[in-house]
Coordinates of C-alpha atoms (C1' of nucleotides) in Angstrom, one line a residue:
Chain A
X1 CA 0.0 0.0 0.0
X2 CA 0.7 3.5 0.2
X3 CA -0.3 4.5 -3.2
X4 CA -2.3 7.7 -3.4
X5 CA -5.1 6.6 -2.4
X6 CA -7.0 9.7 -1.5
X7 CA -8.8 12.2 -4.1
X8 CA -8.8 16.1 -4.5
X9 CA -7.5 18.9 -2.9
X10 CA -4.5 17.0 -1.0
X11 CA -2.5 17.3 -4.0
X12 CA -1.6 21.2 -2.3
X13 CA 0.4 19.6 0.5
X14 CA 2.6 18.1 -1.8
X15 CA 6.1 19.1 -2.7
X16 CA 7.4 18.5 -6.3
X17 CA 9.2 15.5 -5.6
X18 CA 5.9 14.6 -4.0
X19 CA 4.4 15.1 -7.2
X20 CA 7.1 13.0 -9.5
X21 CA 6.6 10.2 -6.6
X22 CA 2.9 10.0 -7.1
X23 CA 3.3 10.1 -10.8
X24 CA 6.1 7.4 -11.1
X25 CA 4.2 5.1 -8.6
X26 CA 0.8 5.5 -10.5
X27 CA 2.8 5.0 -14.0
X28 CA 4.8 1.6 -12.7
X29 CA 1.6 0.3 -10.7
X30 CA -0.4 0.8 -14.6
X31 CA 2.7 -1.0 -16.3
X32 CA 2.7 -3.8 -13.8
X33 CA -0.7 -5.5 -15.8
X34 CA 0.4 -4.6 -19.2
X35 CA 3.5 -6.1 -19.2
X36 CA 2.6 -9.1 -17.2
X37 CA 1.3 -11.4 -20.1
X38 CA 5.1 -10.8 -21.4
X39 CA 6.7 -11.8 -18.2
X40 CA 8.7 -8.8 -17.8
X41 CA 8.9 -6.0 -15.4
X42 CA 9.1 -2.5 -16.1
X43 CA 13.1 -2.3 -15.6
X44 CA 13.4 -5.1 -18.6
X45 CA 11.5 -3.5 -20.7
X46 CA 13.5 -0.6 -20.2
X47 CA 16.3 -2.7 -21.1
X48 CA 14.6 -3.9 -24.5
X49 CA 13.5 -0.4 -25.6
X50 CA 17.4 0.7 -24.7
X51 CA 19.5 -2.1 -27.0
X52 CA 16.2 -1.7 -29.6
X53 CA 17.1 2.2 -29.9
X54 CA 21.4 2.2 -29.6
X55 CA 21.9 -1.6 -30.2
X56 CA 25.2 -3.4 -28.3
X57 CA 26.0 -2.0 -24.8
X58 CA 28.1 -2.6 -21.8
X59 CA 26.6 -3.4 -18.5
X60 CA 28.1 0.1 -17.7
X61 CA 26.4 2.1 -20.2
X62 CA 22.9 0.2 -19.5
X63 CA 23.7 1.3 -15.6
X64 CA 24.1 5.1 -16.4
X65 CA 21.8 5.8 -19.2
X66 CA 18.9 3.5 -16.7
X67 CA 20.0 5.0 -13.7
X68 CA 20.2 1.8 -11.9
X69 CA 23.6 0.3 -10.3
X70 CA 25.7 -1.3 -11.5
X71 CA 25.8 -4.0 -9.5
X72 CA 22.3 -4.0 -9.7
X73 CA 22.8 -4.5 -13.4
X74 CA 24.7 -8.1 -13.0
X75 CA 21.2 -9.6 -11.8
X76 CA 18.8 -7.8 -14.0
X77 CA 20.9 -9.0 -17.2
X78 CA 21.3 -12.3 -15.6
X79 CA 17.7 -12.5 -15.2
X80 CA 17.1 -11.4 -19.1
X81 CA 20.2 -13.9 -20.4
X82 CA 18.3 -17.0 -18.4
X83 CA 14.7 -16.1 -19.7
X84 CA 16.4 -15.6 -23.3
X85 CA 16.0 -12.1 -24.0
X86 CA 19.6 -11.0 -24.4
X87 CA 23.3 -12.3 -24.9
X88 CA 26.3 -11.3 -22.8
X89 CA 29.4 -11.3 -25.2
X90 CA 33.2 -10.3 -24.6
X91 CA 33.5 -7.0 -26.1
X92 CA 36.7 -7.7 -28.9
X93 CA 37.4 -3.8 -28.7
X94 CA 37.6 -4.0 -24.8
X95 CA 37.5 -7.4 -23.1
X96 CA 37.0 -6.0 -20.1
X97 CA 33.7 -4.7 -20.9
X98 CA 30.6 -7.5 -22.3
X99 CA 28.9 -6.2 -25.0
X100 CA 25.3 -6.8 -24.3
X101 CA 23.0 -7.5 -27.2
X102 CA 19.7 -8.6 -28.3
X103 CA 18.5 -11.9 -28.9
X104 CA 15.7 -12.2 -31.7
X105 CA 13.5 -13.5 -29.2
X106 CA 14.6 -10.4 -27.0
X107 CA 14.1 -7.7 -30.2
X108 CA 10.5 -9.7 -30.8
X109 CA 9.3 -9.6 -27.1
X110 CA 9.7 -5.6 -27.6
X111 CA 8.4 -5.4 -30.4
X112 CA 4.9 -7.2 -28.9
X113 CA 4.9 -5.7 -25.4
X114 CA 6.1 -1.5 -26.4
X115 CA 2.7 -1.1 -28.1
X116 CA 0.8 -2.3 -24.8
X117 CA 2.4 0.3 -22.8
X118 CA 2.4 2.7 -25.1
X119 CA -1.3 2.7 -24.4
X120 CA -0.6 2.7 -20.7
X121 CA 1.1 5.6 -21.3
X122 CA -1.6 7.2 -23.4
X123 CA -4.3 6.4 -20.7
X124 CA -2.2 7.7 -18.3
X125 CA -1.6 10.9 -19.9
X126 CA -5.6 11.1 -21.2
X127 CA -6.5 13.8 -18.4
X128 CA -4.2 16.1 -19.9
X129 CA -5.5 18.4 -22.6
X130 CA -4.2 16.8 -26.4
X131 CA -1.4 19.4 -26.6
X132 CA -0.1 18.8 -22.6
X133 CA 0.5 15.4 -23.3
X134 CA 4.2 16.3 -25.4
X135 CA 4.4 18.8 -23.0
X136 CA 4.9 17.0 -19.5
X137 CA 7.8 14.5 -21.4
X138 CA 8.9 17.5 -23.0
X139 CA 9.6 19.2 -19.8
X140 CA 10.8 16.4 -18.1
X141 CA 13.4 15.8 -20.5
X142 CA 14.6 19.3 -20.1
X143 CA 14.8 19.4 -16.5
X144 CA 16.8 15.7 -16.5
X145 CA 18.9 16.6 -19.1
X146 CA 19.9 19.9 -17.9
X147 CA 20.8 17.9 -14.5
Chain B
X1 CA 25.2 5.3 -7.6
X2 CA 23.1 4.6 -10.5
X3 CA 22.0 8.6 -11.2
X4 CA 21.6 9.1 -14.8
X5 CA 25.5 10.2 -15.1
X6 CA 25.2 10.6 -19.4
X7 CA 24.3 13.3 -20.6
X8 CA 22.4 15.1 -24.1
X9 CA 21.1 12.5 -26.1
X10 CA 20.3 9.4 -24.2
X11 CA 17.3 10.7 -22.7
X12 CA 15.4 9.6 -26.1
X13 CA 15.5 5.6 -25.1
X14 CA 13.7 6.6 -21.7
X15 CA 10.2 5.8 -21.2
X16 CA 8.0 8.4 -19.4
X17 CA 8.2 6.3 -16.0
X18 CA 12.0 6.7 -16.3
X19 CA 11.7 10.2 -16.4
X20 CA 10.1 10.7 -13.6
X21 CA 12.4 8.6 -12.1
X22 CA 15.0 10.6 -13.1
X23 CA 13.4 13.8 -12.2
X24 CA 12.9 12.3 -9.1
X25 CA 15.7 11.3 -7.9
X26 CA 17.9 14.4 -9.1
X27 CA 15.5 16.7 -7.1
X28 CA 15.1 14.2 -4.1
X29 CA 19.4 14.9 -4.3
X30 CA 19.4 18.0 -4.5
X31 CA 16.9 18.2 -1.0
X32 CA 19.4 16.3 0.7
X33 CA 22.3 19.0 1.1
X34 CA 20.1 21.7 1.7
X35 CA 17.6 20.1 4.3
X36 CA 20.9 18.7 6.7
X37 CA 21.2 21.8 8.0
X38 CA 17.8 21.1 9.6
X39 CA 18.7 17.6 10.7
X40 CA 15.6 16.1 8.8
X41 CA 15.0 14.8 4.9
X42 CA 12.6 14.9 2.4
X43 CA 10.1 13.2 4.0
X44 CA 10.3 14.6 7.1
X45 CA 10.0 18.0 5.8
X46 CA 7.0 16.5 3.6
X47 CA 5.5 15.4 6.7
X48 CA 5.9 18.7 8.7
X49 CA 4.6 20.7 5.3
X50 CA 1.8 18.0 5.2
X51 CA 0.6 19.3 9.1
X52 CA 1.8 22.9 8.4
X53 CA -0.9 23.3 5.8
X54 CA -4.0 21.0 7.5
X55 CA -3.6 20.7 11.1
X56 CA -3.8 17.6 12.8
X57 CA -4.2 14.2 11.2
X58 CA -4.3 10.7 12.0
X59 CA -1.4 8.4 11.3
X60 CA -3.7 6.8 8.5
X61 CA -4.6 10.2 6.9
X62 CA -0.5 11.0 6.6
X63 CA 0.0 7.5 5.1
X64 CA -2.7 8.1 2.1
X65 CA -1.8 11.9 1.6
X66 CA 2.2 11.1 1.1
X67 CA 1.8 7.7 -0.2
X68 CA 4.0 5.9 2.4
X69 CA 2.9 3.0 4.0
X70 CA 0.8 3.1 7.2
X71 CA 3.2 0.3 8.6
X72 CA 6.3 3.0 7.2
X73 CA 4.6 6.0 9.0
X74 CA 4.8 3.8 12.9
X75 CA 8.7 4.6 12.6
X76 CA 8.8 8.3 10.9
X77 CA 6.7 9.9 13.1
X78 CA 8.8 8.1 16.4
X79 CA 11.9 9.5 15.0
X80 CA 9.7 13.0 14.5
X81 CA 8.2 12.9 18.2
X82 CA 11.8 11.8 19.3
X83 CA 12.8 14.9 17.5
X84 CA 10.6 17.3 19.6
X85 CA 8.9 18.0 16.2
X86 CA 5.6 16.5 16.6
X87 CA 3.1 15.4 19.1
X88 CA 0.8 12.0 18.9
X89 CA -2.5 13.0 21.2
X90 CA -5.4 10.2 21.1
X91 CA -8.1 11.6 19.1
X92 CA -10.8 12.4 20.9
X93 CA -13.4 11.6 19.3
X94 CA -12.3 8.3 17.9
X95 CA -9.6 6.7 20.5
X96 CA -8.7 4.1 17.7
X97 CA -6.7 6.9 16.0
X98 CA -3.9 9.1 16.9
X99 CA -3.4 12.7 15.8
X100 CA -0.3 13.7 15.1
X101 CA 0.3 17.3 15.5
X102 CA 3.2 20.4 14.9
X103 CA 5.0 21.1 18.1
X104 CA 5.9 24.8 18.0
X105 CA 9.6 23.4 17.4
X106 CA 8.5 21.1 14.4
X107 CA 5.9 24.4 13.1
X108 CA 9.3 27.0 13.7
X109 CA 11.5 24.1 11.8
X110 CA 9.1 23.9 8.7
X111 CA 9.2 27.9 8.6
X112 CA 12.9 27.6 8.1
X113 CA 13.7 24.8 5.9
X114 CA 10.6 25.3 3.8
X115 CA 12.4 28.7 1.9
X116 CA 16.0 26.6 1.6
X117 CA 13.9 23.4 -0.7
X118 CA 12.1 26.2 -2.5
X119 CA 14.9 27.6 -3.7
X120 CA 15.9 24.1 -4.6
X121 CA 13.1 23.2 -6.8
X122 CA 13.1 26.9 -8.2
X123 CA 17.1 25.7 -9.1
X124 CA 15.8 22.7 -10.5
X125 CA 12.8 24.1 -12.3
X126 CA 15.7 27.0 -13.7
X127 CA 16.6 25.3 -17.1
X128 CA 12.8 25.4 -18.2
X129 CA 11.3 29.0 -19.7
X130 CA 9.6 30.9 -16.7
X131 CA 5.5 30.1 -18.1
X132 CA 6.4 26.3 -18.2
X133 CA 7.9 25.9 -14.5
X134 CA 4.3 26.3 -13.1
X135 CA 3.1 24.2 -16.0
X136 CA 5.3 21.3 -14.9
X137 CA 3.6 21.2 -11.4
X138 CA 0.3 21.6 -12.9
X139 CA 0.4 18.6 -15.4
X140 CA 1.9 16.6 -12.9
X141 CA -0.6 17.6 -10.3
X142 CA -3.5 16.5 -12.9
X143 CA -2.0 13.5 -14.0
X144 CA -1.6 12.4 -10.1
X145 CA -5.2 13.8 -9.6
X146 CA -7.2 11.8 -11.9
X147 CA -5.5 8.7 -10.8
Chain C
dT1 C1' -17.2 -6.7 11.2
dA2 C1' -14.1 -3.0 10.0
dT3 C1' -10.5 0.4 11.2
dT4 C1' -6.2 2.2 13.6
dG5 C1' -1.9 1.6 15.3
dT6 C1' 1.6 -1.6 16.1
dT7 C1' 5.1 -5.4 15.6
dA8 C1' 7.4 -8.9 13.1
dT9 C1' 9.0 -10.3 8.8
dA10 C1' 10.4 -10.5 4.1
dC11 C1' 11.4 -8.8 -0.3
dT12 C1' 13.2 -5.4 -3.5
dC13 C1' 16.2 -1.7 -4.6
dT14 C1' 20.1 0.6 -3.6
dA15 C1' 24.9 1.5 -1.9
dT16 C1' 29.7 0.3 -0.4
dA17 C1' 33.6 -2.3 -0.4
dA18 C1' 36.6 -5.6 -2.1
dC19 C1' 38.2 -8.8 -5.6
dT20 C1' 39.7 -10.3 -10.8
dA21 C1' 40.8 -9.3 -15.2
dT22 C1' 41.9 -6.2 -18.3
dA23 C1' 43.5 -1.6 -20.0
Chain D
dT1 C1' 46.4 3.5 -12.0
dA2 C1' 41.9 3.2 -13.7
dT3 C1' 37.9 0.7 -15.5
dA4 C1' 34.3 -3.4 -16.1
dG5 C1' 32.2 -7.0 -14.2
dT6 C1' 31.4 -9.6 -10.1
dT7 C1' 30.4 -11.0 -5.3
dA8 C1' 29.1 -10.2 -0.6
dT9 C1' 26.9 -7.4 2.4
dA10 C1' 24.2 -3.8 4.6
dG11 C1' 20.8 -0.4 4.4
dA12 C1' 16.7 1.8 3.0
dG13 C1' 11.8 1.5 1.5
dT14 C1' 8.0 -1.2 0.9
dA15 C1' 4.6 -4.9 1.6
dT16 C1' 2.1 -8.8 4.1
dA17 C1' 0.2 -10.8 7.9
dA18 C1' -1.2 -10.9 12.5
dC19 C1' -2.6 -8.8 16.8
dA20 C1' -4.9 -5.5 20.4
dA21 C1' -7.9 -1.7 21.1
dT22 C1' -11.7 0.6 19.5
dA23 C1' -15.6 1.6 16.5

DNA sequence: TATTGTTATACTCTATAACTATA
DNA sequence: TATAGTTATAGAGTATAACAATA
């Protein structure tokens, strides 16, 4: 629990990081149902839609561009590499580094499960007036970028 | 660590809950170093906002308005009371419940840190143009509303 | 019967430190 | 010397279940 649960005017006690709490919590709880028929969470998908977009990575560069450790990281790819998803090569450029890439299984699981929360997104954004909805990403990217 | 250390372009393979993650965490950062001059954090200070703006309130009442779990609020407001920042009175008119109210110490305390995190979001918020920092705030707060 | 506060407990996410192999 | 991956470990934050007191 602890979700938000109350309606209305209690949005004015809230601070902004109060606000990008609620928002996050609301989006990941929305997620959760989507992407269970898929059997993957939200942080795998991030992971799918990240080495669809750039391709190859290291476990370094999934850790800062994700924001998640990375030790944190060793797990989550383990996770992805058992259930299929990805590969973990030595990089030939670096062999420090693996070179983590898509499997086709991996690149078709995205390909099935971005659509169904694209629409979570959608619904989650439908309060907003038509031209907000580019807006709020808009702005958030700004402020995240900026650092 | 784990906190979105790339910059400029990378922000295109995030999803919209990873920006608010991101926005998240970058302004729940920048809170730390300027509320530990006041010996509390962002919760905390949420907390003593929270009964700065509506009185007195139940344990429950705190847990639904911040989103933190009722189980989650037992220990914060112990460490709060222990702080000489708040009070917990039996309520009254329903002895089930506690109400958890401002000492003058905890009231005095929000007065002062409350000016050093708004000038920390006003920092954060800096990077967008002046119309859209209120409009960030405002989508968010709809988008959280609407549930 | 349901709700509030409480405790105990477990699970996830995160953070730190130390190790290895490579550069 | 520094970086990438790994492991072990500890600390938050959160969640579930159960209980006592009260409604």
């Amino acid at each position: 629990m602890g979700a938000f649960t109350e309606t209305g005017d209690h949005l004015a006690t809230l601070r902004l990081a109060g606000l990008l709490k609620g928002a996050q919590r609301l989006l990941v709880d929305a997620y959760e149902p989507a992407l269970a028929p898929f059997n993957v969470d939200g942080r795998e998908l991030a992971v799918l839609t990240l080495l669809t977009v750039i391709g190859a990575v290291s476990q370094q560069e999934i850790s800062r561009r994700l924001g998640i450790d990375r030790t944190t990281i060793v797990a989550l790819t383990d996770t992805m590499s058992e259930k299929g998803l990805l590969l973990r090569l030595p990089d030939p450029r670096d062999r420090r580094k693996n070179l983590i890439e898509l499997t086709p299984a991996g690149r078709d699981l995205h390909a099935r499960a971005a659509p169904a929360i694209d629409e979570v997104e959608a619904a989650f954004l439908a309060p907003l007036a038509a031209e907000d909805r580019d807006k709020l990403r808009e702005l958030l990217r700004a402020v995240v970028a900026s650092r």
